[in-house]
XYZ file of C-alpha atoms in Angstrom:
293
model
C 63.022 92.420 121.241
C 65.403 90.212 119.323
C 64.123 91.522 116.003
C 64.461 95.113 117.150
C 68.053 94.362 118.192
C 68.857 92.869 114.829
C 67.480 95.887 113.129
C 69.508 98.090 115.283
C 72.831 96.328 114.437
C 71.912 96.296 110.792
C 70.708 99.873 110.233
C 72.250 101.850 113.084
C 75.484 99.938 113.779
C 75.823 99.027 110.079
C 77.454 95.660 110.938
C 78.199 93.260 108.128
C 75.705 90.688 106.861
C 78.003 87.918 108.117
C 78.110 89.363 111.566
C 74.303 89.976 111.702
C 73.719 86.345 110.604
C 76.019 85.097 113.356
C 74.262 87.278 116.015
C 70.894 85.936 114.861
C 71.974 82.386 115.015
C 73.404 82.798 118.515
C 70.239 84.429 119.877
C 68.067 81.665 118.275
C 70.198 79.045 119.952
C 69.939 80.857 123.296
C 66.220 81.254 122.929
C 65.755 77.603 122.233
C 67.770 76.697 125.309
C 65.641 78.926 127.517
C 62.426 77.503 125.988
C 63.351 73.868 126.581
C 65.272 74.265 129.967
C 63.167 76.914 131.599
C 60.001 77.253 129.522
C 60.949 80.917 129.002
C 59.810 82.532 125.808
C 61.378 85.975 126.194
C 65.170 85.890 126.220
C 65.190 89.438 127.716
C 63.966 87.895 130.917
C 66.914 85.543 131.296
C 69.014 85.966 134.468
C 72.698 85.234 135.354
C 72.032 81.671 136.297
C 70.256 80.814 133.088
C 72.962 82.345 131.010
C 75.587 80.504 132.974
C 73.766 77.182 132.528
C 73.743 77.769 128.712
C 77.529 78.323 128.780
C 78.015 75.192 130.873
C 75.917 73.160 128.438
C 78.050 74.362 125.508
C 81.175 73.433 127.364
C 79.789 69.954 128.082
C 79.010 69.624 124.391
C 82.700 70.164 123.632
C 81.981 73.354 121.723
C 85.279 75.353 121.271
C 85.883 78.091 123.756
C 86.375 80.577 120.907
C 82.905 79.853 119.608
C 81.381 80.153 123.055
C 83.064 83.418 123.658
C 81.529 84.753 120.404
C 78.118 83.768 121.726
C 78.903 85.450 124.982
C 79.802 88.592 123.051
C 76.478 88.439 121.191
C 74.658 88.181 124.564
C 76.621 91.090 125.971
C 75.651 93.264 122.994
C 72.046 92.166 123.212
C 71.598 92.838 126.940
C 73.542 96.102 126.638
C 70.968 97.151 123.991
C 68.083 96.154 126.372
C 69.698 98.096 129.177
C 70.084 101.233 127.046
C 66.431 101.004 125.951
C 65.275 100.520 129.531
C 63.738 97.109 128.747
C 65.755 95.751 131.741
C 67.178 97.501 134.811
C 70.024 95.066 135.584
C 72.579 93.581 133.189
C 72.853 89.763 133.807
C 76.077 89.679 131.769
C 78.069 91.700 134.262
C 79.421 88.607 136.109
C 79.828 86.548 132.908
C 83.479 86.186 131.873
C 84.886 84.957 128.568
C 86.578 81.599 128.625
C 90.251 81.157 128.106
C 91.446 80.424 124.639
C 94.736 79.570 123.134
C 96.090 82.406 121.082
C 96.198 81.646 117.384
C 98.216 83.649 114.873
C 96.556 84.940 111.774
C 96.997 82.501 108.880
C 98.561 84.046 105.747
C 100.141 83.133 102.462
C 103.905 83.484 101.765
C 104.994 86.122 99.275
C 106.178 83.613 96.633
C 102.871 81.723 96.270
C 101.012 85.069 96.057
C 103.387 86.175 93.259
C 102.758 82.842 91.431
C 99.013 83.322 91.748
C 98.948 86.882 90.406
C 101.809 86.830 87.998
C 102.204 83.230 86.650
C 98.708 81.745 86.602
C 96.820 82.596 83.362
C 93.448 84.177 83.786
C 91.172 84.409 80.658
C 90.954 87.867 79.025
C 87.123 87.877 79.212
C 84.838 89.312 81.788
C 85.035 86.275 84.187
C 88.865 86.112 84.027
C 89.294 89.846 84.511
C 86.803 89.918 87.355
C 88.276 86.948 89.177
C 91.731 88.353 89.024
C 90.507 91.817 90.097
C 88.760 90.332 93.150
C 92.085 88.696 94.183
C 94.089 91.834 93.448
C 91.701 93.971 95.506
C 91.660 91.804 98.570
C 95.402 91.228 98.582
C 96.302 94.839 97.338
C 94.116 96.736 99.782
C 93.424 94.417 102.784
C 89.723 95.297 102.623
C 87.092 93.088 104.263
C 84.753 90.825 102.355
C 81.762 93.061 103.134
C 83.773 96.212 102.032
C 84.627 94.566 98.689
C 80.966 93.540 98.080
C 79.774 97.079 98.968
C 82.376 98.755 96.816
C 80.825 101.016 94.082
C 82.230 102.376 90.888
C 81.809 105.916 92.439
C 84.146 104.869 95.205
C 87.006 104.685 92.713
C 89.333 107.602 92.030
C 91.600 106.305 89.271
C 93.082 109.694 88.718
C 94.437 109.765 92.230
C 95.008 106.010 92.534
C 92.755 105.648 95.510
C 89.466 104.098 96.465
C 87.135 104.674 99.375
C 85.567 101.874 101.356
C 82.696 101.874 103.801
C 84.002 99.976 106.863
C 82.613 98.882 110.191
C 80.499 101.337 112.141
C 79.766 103.206 108.937
C 83.308 104.660 108.763
C 84.888 105.608 105.412
C 88.508 105.192 104.727
C 90.616 105.975 101.688
C 93.057 103.287 100.468
C 95.873 103.893 97.908
C 96.111 101.445 95.027
C 99.089 100.718 92.757
C 99.207 101.480 89.009
C 98.754 97.807 88.019
C 95.625 97.558 90.053
C 94.318 100.716 88.453
C 94.868 99.198 84.972
C 93.238 95.888 86.131
C 90.175 97.983 87.207
C 90.052 99.877 83.861
C 90.236 96.681 81.838
C 87.549 94.994 83.977
C 85.147 98.007 83.715
C 85.301 97.746 79.872
C 84.029 94.179 79.992
C 81.586 94.884 82.786
C 79.598 97.079 80.473
C 79.006 94.132 78.233
C 77.565 91.986 81.090
C 75.051 94.382 82.629
C 72.972 97.112 80.980
C 71.461 97.930 84.401
C 72.710 101.481 85.066
C 71.240 101.305 88.633
C 73.654 98.646 89.593
C 76.731 100.639 90.569
C 78.461 97.853 92.534
C 81.968 97.202 91.165
C 82.027 93.437 91.494
C 79.185 91.607 89.857
C 78.319 87.910 89.153
C 78.192 86.281 85.813
C 74.648 87.334 85.591
C 75.291 91.044 86.158
C 73.933 91.110 89.772
C 75.768 92.379 92.887
C 78.336 89.818 94.199
C 77.377 88.092 97.527
C 79.530 86.613 100.250
C 79.366 82.926 99.202
C 80.134 83.827 95.602
C 83.356 85.648 96.572
C 84.320 82.977 99.130
C 84.072 80.177 96.475
C 85.935 82.289 94.060
C 88.796 82.974 96.412
C 88.955 79.368 97.646
C 89.132 78.128 94.056
C 92.209 80.226 93.228
C 94.036 79.994 96.570
C 93.790 76.135 96.274
C 96.158 76.421 93.314
C 99.025 77.902 95.391
C 98.599 76.969 98.962
C 97.603 73.949 101.204
C 96.289 76.153 103.997
C 93.076 74.815 105.422
C 91.769 78.382 105.490
C 91.517 79.760 102.014
C 89.166 82.668 102.566
C 89.002 86.409 101.671
C 90.096 87.111 105.252
C 93.289 85.102 104.721
C 94.075 87.608 101.923
C 93.462 90.481 104.430
C 95.934 88.760 106.764
C 98.419 88.315 104.006
C 98.226 91.892 102.995
C 98.964 93.086 106.543
C 101.725 90.580 107.211
C 103.593 91.235 103.968
C 103.510 94.940 104.653
C 104.877 94.446 108.125
C 107.563 92.062 106.988
C 108.728 94.670 104.582
C 109.013 97.371 107.186
C 105.680 99.202 107.035
C 104.720 101.379 110.066
C 102.228 99.574 112.291
C 100.097 102.644 112.615
C 99.947 102.954 108.822
C 98.789 99.217 108.557
C 96.123 99.983 111.236
C 94.740 102.808 109.170
C 94.769 100.802 105.952
C 92.894 97.939 107.665
C 90.402 100.243 109.308
C 91.122 98.887 112.816
C 89.762 101.133 115.660
C 92.748 100.412 117.870
C 96.384 99.541 117.496
C 95.837 96.362 119.600
C 93.900 94.681 116.835
C 96.729 95.345 114.345
C 99.577 94.186 116.808
C 98.602 90.580 116.359
C 100.482 90.700 113.013
C 103.737 91.484 114.857
C 103.733 87.905 116.234
C 103.895 86.536 112.681
C 106.951 88.655 111.976
C 108.625 87.607 115.155
C 107.991 83.933 114.367
C 109.569 84.555 110.893
C 112.608 86.193 112.455
C 113.001 83.196 114.788
C 112.979 80.867 111.808
C 115.645 82.921 109.980
C 117.747 82.915 113.152
C 117.456 79.220 113.601
C 118.468 78.601 109.993
C 121.211 81.146 109.644
C 122.956 81.776 113.054
C 125.946 79.433 113.691
C 125.104 79.208 117.400
C 121.342 78.658 116.941
């Protein structure tokens, strides 16, 4: 049933490749645990005690609570799938609770380093340079997810209206406005893109040096390479640019609901985490500037 579940989240739920890989890895680990501890080959037959034992074993192995909670979430989705398809009659996850975790604020890059990266650092005027800068401009200028960037097609661009359309989680489309400088960057890139690939069937906007569709590791390496020039943050990923986009908008007074829509969050609660960054920044300003601080 695991393979059916993975097909379900890929083709019906339309989850990202990264998420599907994580789910698959979690379920493989769970299946191995059941096999060696209980000689059980079918994970759908696991009960509450078996699941609890797996969680306890991970705690004893000093695995971070946040990672364990992600695996718990995987099992919750899996057994919910089994329940809806009447493979099981009782959900063994009902009594399983997530472990307590320390709240961590989203990591982001300050405005000045981002300005240095996009305005001061020289990018070559060939295909590679124009593409690399465009990737950074798109991630920081729109807040889109890695999977959304990779899936972005030329037909999703509306350069006349200065907008683009991305396909987000749960197969939902959203329109994101883009500024004029980003529009120009896209136009310049598209001219050189034609020289790299003659494959008219490949309509994905961002392509590799060989003219094929970009893939997660390719973008991750690209982003890390350039962010390393302006920040010492341990995390230098595409998602950090998404956090940076949201935090900078909020710091400059953008409405939280508008940021929610731009990010494609399903609820305001997911967006409110960025308000904590703004509060922390206000505290620092207060401490530095107020005579009684």
